[in-house]
C-alpha cells in the first residue's frame, strides 16, 4: 500500500485549503508572477547542479554536505550568511572534511566540489538574494526560520529548486506566504524538499503504513514528546558594538519571531508525525506553558516548556509535550493508541503492539540516514523532472506548532481557522542592519515574556 497523503479539514479540498490560506496574504501576489524562467530541471552542460547555501550554521552545513553527496555532479557555488565568521567556519569545515553527526555521515574533504571564491561569499541580511542570483540551480535555505518565507519566496520567484529546513515560518502570515510560493513552485515544476526527514526514514514509513492499514485498529489518541535537558543552542553575550537586531539574529533560537519558540523549532518533527498518522491537521488547540527555569535575559523571550492538547475534526486528540529543563526525564517519541493496539515510534526503533503482544518491530539495522535520503529524493526529482514538493506539508506541520504556541502563550483555546486567518506578524523582511528589531529590550536588557491570560495572540 502506498503512503496516503495528509488530508486537511474534511470539508475542504487541497486546492480550497491553499486558496483560503493565500487570499489576501502578502505572498499571494506570487501567484500572479508570470516572469519566464529557464527550464525548471536544467543543469550545466555536464549535468552539474550548482548550489547556493543560505544560512551557514550546523544544519545548513550538514544539508550542503548531504546535497554534495547525492548522485551526479553537484557543486557548491555560492554561500550566504548574516555573519562572516559563520560562513567562513562552514566553508573551512567542508574543505577539510566533516565529522560524523546525527544528521550526516563523516565526509572527507569536499574541496573538489566547492567553488566558492570570495566574490561568491555574501554577507548580510540581503546576502540570500545575491547567492540566489549568482547562477545556481538549487537554493539550500537554512537561515533562521523567521526569514524562511522571505527566502523561499525569492528563490521560487527566481526559478530555483529548494531544500529548506523546518520550521518554514514563525507566524501565520509567513505560512500563507510559503503556501503561495509552494503553489507557484508547482506551476513552475520546481522541486522543493523540507527538512522533516522522518518522512524519509524507512522505519517510520513502514510503521505508519501498517497503522494506516489498520493493524492497531481505529485511531483513538496520540501523544508526542520532545523533552530534552538543554536548548539546542547556547546564547551569545551581547556585544556593545553591535545593534539589537544583530544581537537577536546571532541568538535567533531564543527569540520567538526568529525561531517560533522551541515548540516550532524542534517539536515540529513530532507534531508532523502525528499529523501524518492522523492524515489531517488539528482544528483547535489548548494548553499551558511557561518559563520556569530558563529565566535569564540571555534567553530572549521564549518558553522552556509547552504542553498542548490538539483536537482533530473527528474528535481524536493528540497530547503534545516539549520541555528544555535539566535533571528531568528526557524523551523524543510518538505514541499512537488504537482500538486494537498501540504503536511506539522513535528514531531508534518503531514497534506495534496488539492484545499486549508485539506484532511488529523495525529491524535493528543501520539504514541510510533519512537526512541523506531526503536529499537523494530531491536531487533525483530535479535531475529526472519528477513531481516533488514538500512545502505544503512543511507549512501544515509548522502551522500546527504555531497553533500550539498561540494556545500556550494565551492560555486560551485557539482554532486552526482563527490562527490561519491572523494578520499578527512577528517577523520583518529586513534587508540591512539599520532595521529595528521587532522585539525591543526593557531598560534592564530583559524582554517581555508572553503571559497566559493576558497576552493577545490573534
JSON list of C-alpha atoms in Angstrom, two decimals, residues 14-110:
[
{"chain": "A", "resi": 14, "resn": "UNK", "atom": "CA", "xyz": [-6.43, 20.61, -1.12]},
{"chain": "A", "resi": 15, "resn": "UNK", "atom": "CA", "xyz": [-6.98, 23.41, -3.62]},
{"chain": "A", "resi": 16, "resn": "UNK", "atom": "CA", "xyz": [-9.54, 25.22, -1.50]},
{"chain": "A", "resi": 17, "resn": "UNK", "atom": "CA", "xyz": [-7.25, 24.96, 1.53]},
{"chain": "A", "resi": 18, "resn": "UNK", "atom": "CA", "xyz": [-4.40, 26.67, -0.29]},
{"chain": "A", "resi": 19, "resn": "UNK", "atom": "CA", "xyz": [-6.72, 29.22, -1.88]},
{"chain": "A", "resi": 20, "resn": "UNK", "atom": "CA", "xyz": [-8.21, 30.14, 1.51]},
{"chain": "A", "resi": 21, "resn": "UNK", "atom": "CA", "xyz": [-4.75, 30.42, 3.03]},
{"chain": "A", "resi": 22, "resn": "UNK", "atom": "CA", "xyz": [-3.35, 32.64, 0.31]},
{"chain": "A", "resi": 23, "resn": "UNK", "atom": "CA", "xyz": [-6.15, 35.07, -0.46]},
{"chain": "A", "resi": 24, "resn": "UNK", "atom": "CA", "xyz": [-5.28, 38.46, 0.99]},
{"chain": "A", "resi": 25, "resn": "UNK", "atom": "CA", "xyz": [-1.81, 37.42, 2.12]},
{"chain": "A", "resi": 26, "resn": "UNK", "atom": "CA", "xyz": [1.35, 39.30, 1.30]},
{"chain": "A", "resi": 27, "resn": "UNK", "atom": "CA", "xyz": [2.59, 36.27, -0.59]},
{"chain": "A", "resi": 28, "resn": "UNK", "atom": "CA", "xyz": [-0.50, 35.84, -2.78]},
{"chain": "A", "resi": 29, "resn": "UNK", "atom": "CA", "xyz": [0.99, 38.17, -5.34]},
{"chain": "A", "resi": 30, "resn": "UNK", "atom": "CA", "xyz": [3.35, 35.33, -6.18]},
{"chain": "A", "resi": 31, "resn": "UNK", "atom": "CA", "xyz": [0.50, 33.53, -7.91]},
{"chain": "A", "resi": 32, "resn": "UNK", "atom": "CA", "xyz": [0.36, 36.36, -10.42]},
{"chain": "A", "resi": 33, "resn": "UNK", "atom": "CA", "xyz": [4.05, 36.24, -11.20]},
{"chain": "A", "resi": 34, "resn": "UNK", "atom": "CA", "xyz": [4.34, 35.33, -14.89]},
{"chain": "A", "resi": 35, "resn": "UNK", "atom": "CA", "xyz": [8.01, 36.00, -15.44]},
{"chain": "A", "resi": 36, "resn": "UNK", "atom": "CA", "xyz": [9.56, 33.42, -17.74]},
{"chain": "A", "resi": 37, "resn": "UNK", "atom": "CA", "xyz": [12.22, 31.25, -16.17]},
{"chain": "A", "resi": 38, "resn": "UNK", "atom": "CA", "xyz": [14.68, 28.83, -17.69]},
{"chain": "A", "resi": 39, "resn": "UNK", "atom": "CA", "xyz": [13.79, 25.13, -17.62]},
{"chain": "A", "resi": 40, "resn": "UNK", "atom": "CA", "xyz": [12.99, 24.13, -14.05]},
{"chain": "A", "resi": 41, "resn": "UNK", "atom": "CA", "xyz": [15.08, 20.97, -14.25]},
{"chain": "A", "resi": 42, "resn": "UNK", "atom": "CA", "xyz": [18.06, 22.39, -16.11]},
{"chain": "A", "resi": 43, "resn": "UNK", "atom": "CA", "xyz": [21.67, 21.83, -15.09]},
{"chain": "A", "resi": 44, "resn": "UNK", "atom": "CA", "xyz": [25.07, 22.59, -16.56]},
{"chain": "A", "resi": 45, "resn": "UNK", "atom": "CA", "xyz": [26.11, 21.06, -19.88]},
{"chain": "A", "resi": 46, "resn": "UNK", "atom": "CA", "xyz": [27.78, 18.21, -17.99]},
{"chain": "A", "resi": 47, "resn": "UNK", "atom": "CA", "xyz": [24.80, 17.74, -15.68]},
{"chain": "A", "resi": 48, "resn": "UNK", "atom": "CA", "xyz": [26.36, 19.68, -12.81]},
{"chain": "A", "resi": 49, "resn": "UNK", "atom": "CA", "xyz": [23.90, 21.22, -10.38]},
{"chain": "A", "resi": 50, "resn": "UNK", "atom": "CA", "xyz": [25.15, 24.39, -8.69]},
{"chain": "A", "resi": 51, "resn": "UNK", "atom": "CA", "xyz": [24.15, 25.06, -5.09]},
{"chain": "A", "resi": 52, "resn": "UNK", "atom": "CA", "xyz": [23.71, 28.18, -3.01]},
{"chain": "A", "resi": 53, "resn": "UNK", "atom": "CA", "xyz": [23.90, 27.65, 0.76]},
{"chain": "A", "resi": 54, "resn": "UNK", "atom": "CA", "xyz": [21.90, 30.30, 2.62]},
{"chain": "A", "resi": 55, "resn": "UNK", "atom": "CA", "xyz": [22.49, 30.07, 6.35]},
{"chain": "A", "resi": 56, "resn": "UNK", "atom": "CA", "xyz": [25.83, 28.50, 7.23]},
{"chain": "A", "resi": 57, "resn": "UNK", "atom": "CA", "xyz": [25.24, 27.15, 10.72]},
{"chain": "A", "resi": 58, "resn": "UNK", "atom": "CA", "xyz": [25.49, 23.49, 11.66]},
{"chain": "A", "resi": 59, "resn": "UNK", "atom": "CA", "xyz": [22.27, 22.40, 10.00]},
{"chain": "A", "resi": 60, "resn": "UNK", "atom": "CA", "xyz": [22.96, 24.39, 6.84]},
{"chain": "A", "resi": 61, "resn": "UNK", "atom": "CA", "xyz": [26.45, 22.91, 6.62]},
{"chain": "A", "resi": 62, "resn": "UNK", "atom": "CA", "xyz": [25.01, 19.42, 7.11]},
{"chain": "A", "resi": 63, "resn": "UNK", "atom": "CA", "xyz": [22.42, 19.97, 4.38]},
{"chain": "A", "resi": 64, "resn": "UNK", "atom": "CA", "xyz": [25.12, 21.19, 1.99]},
{"chain": "A", "resi": 65, "resn": "UNK", "atom": "CA", "xyz": [27.26, 18.12, 2.70]},
{"chain": "A", "resi": 66, "resn": "UNK", "atom": "CA", "xyz": [24.27, 15.86, 2.05]},
{"chain": "A", "resi": 67, "resn": "UNK", "atom": "CA", "xyz": [23.43, 17.70, -1.19]},
{"chain": "A", "resi": 68, "resn": "UNK", "atom": "CA", "xyz": [27.03, 17.29, -2.33]},
{"chain": "A", "resi": 69, "resn": "UNK", "atom": "CA", "xyz": [26.76, 13.56, -1.53]},
{"chain": "A", "resi": 70, "resn": "UNK", "atom": "CA", "xyz": [23.85, 12.85, -3.90]},
{"chain": "A", "resi": 71, "resn": "UNK", "atom": "CA", "xyz": [24.18, 11.00, -7.22]},
{"chain": "A", "resi": 72, "resn": "UNK", "atom": "CA", "xyz": [25.53, 13.00, -10.15]},
{"chain": "A", "resi": 73, "resn": "UNK", "atom": "CA", "xyz": [27.81, 16.04, -10.30]},
{"chain": "A", "resi": 74, "resn": "UNK", "atom": "CA", "xyz": [26.98, 18.72, -7.73]},
{"chain": "A", "resi": 75, "resn": "UNK", "atom": "CA", "xyz": [28.99, 21.83, -6.90]},
{"chain": "A", "resi": 76, "resn": "UNK", "atom": "CA", "xyz": [28.73, 24.33, -4.06]},
{"chain": "A", "resi": 77, "resn": "UNK", "atom": "CA", "xyz": [28.78, 27.61, -5.98]},
{"chain": "A", "resi": 78, "resn": "UNK", "atom": "CA", "xyz": [27.75, 30.35, -3.53]},
{"chain": "A", "resi": 79, "resn": "UNK", "atom": "CA", "xyz": [27.31, 30.89, 0.20]},
{"chain": "A", "resi": 80, "resn": "UNK", "atom": "CA", "xyz": [25.38, 33.48, 2.18]},
{"chain": "A", "resi": 81, "resn": "UNK", "atom": "CA", "xyz": [25.08, 34.24, 5.87]},
{"chain": "A", "resi": 82, "resn": "UNK", "atom": "CA", "xyz": [24.31, 37.21, 8.07]},
{"chain": "A", "resi": 83, "resn": "UNK", "atom": "CA", "xyz": [27.74, 36.88, 9.69]},
{"chain": "A", "resi": 84, "resn": "UNK", "atom": "CA", "xyz": [31.12, 36.38, 8.06]},
{"chain": "A", "resi": 85, "resn": "UNK", "atom": "CA", "xyz": [32.56, 34.15, 10.79]},
{"chain": "A", "resi": 86, "resn": "UNK", "atom": "CA", "xyz": [29.71, 31.63, 10.38]},
{"chain": "A", "resi": 87, "resn": "UNK", "atom": "CA", "xyz": [30.22, 31.46, 6.64]},
{"chain": "A", "resi": 88, "resn": "UNK", "atom": "CA", "xyz": [33.99, 31.05, 6.86]},
{"chain": "A", "resi": 89, "resn": "UNK", "atom": "CA", "xyz": [33.67, 28.38, 9.56]},
{"chain": "A", "resi": 90, "resn": "UNK", "atom": "CA", "xyz": [31.23, 26.40, 7.44]},
{"chain": "A", "resi": 91, "resn": "UNK", "atom": "CA", "xyz": [33.35, 26.68, 4.32]},
{"chain": "A", "resi": 92, "resn": "UNK", "atom": "CA", "xyz": [36.50, 25.66, 6.19]},
{"chain": "A", "resi": 93, "resn": "UNK", "atom": "CA", "xyz": [34.85, 22.59, 7.71]},
{"chain": "A", "resi": 94, "resn": "UNK", "atom": "CA", "xyz": [33.64, 21.35, 4.33]},
{"chain": "A", "resi": 95, "resn": "UNK", "atom": "CA", "xyz": [37.02, 21.98, 2.73]},
{"chain": "A", "resi": 96, "resn": "UNK", "atom": "CA", "xyz": [38.91, 19.97, 5.36]},
{"chain": "A", "resi": 97, "resn": "UNK", "atom": "CA", "xyz": [36.24, 17.28, 5.83]},
{"chain": "A", "resi": 98, "resn": "UNK", "atom": "CA", "xyz": [33.42, 16.99, 8.36]},
{"chain": "A", "resi": 99, "resn": "UNK", "atom": "CA", "xyz": [32.97, 14.58, 11.24]},
{"chain": "A", "resi": 100, "resn": "UNK", "atom": "CA", "xyz": [30.01, 12.27, 11.71]},
{"chain": "A", "resi": 101, "resn": "UNK", "atom": "CA", "xyz": [26.98, 13.87, 13.38]},
{"chain": "A", "resi": 102, "resn": "UNK", "atom": "CA", "xyz": [23.38, 12.83, 13.99]},
{"chain": "A", "resi": 103, "resn": "UNK", "atom": "CA", "xyz": [22.35, 14.42, 10.70]},
{"chain": "A", "resi": 104, "resn": "UNK", "atom": "CA", "xyz": [25.24, 13.46, 8.43]},
{"chain": "A", "resi": 105, "resn": "UNK", "atom": "CA", "xyz": [27.87, 10.84, 7.78]},
{"chain": "A", "resi": 106, "resn": "UNK", "atom": "CA", "xyz": [31.55, 11.69, 8.06]},
{"chain": "A", "resi": 107, "resn": "UNK", "atom": "CA", "xyz": [32.90, 13.12, 4.81]},
{"chain": "A", "resi": 108, "resn": "UNK", "atom": "CA", "xyz": [36.43, 13.62, 3.59]},
{"chain": "A", "resi": 109, "resn": "UNK", "atom": "CA", "xyz": [37.41, 16.96, 2.14]},
{"chain": "A", "resi": 110, "resn": "UNK", "atom": "CA", "xyz": [34.83, 18.22, -0.35]}
]
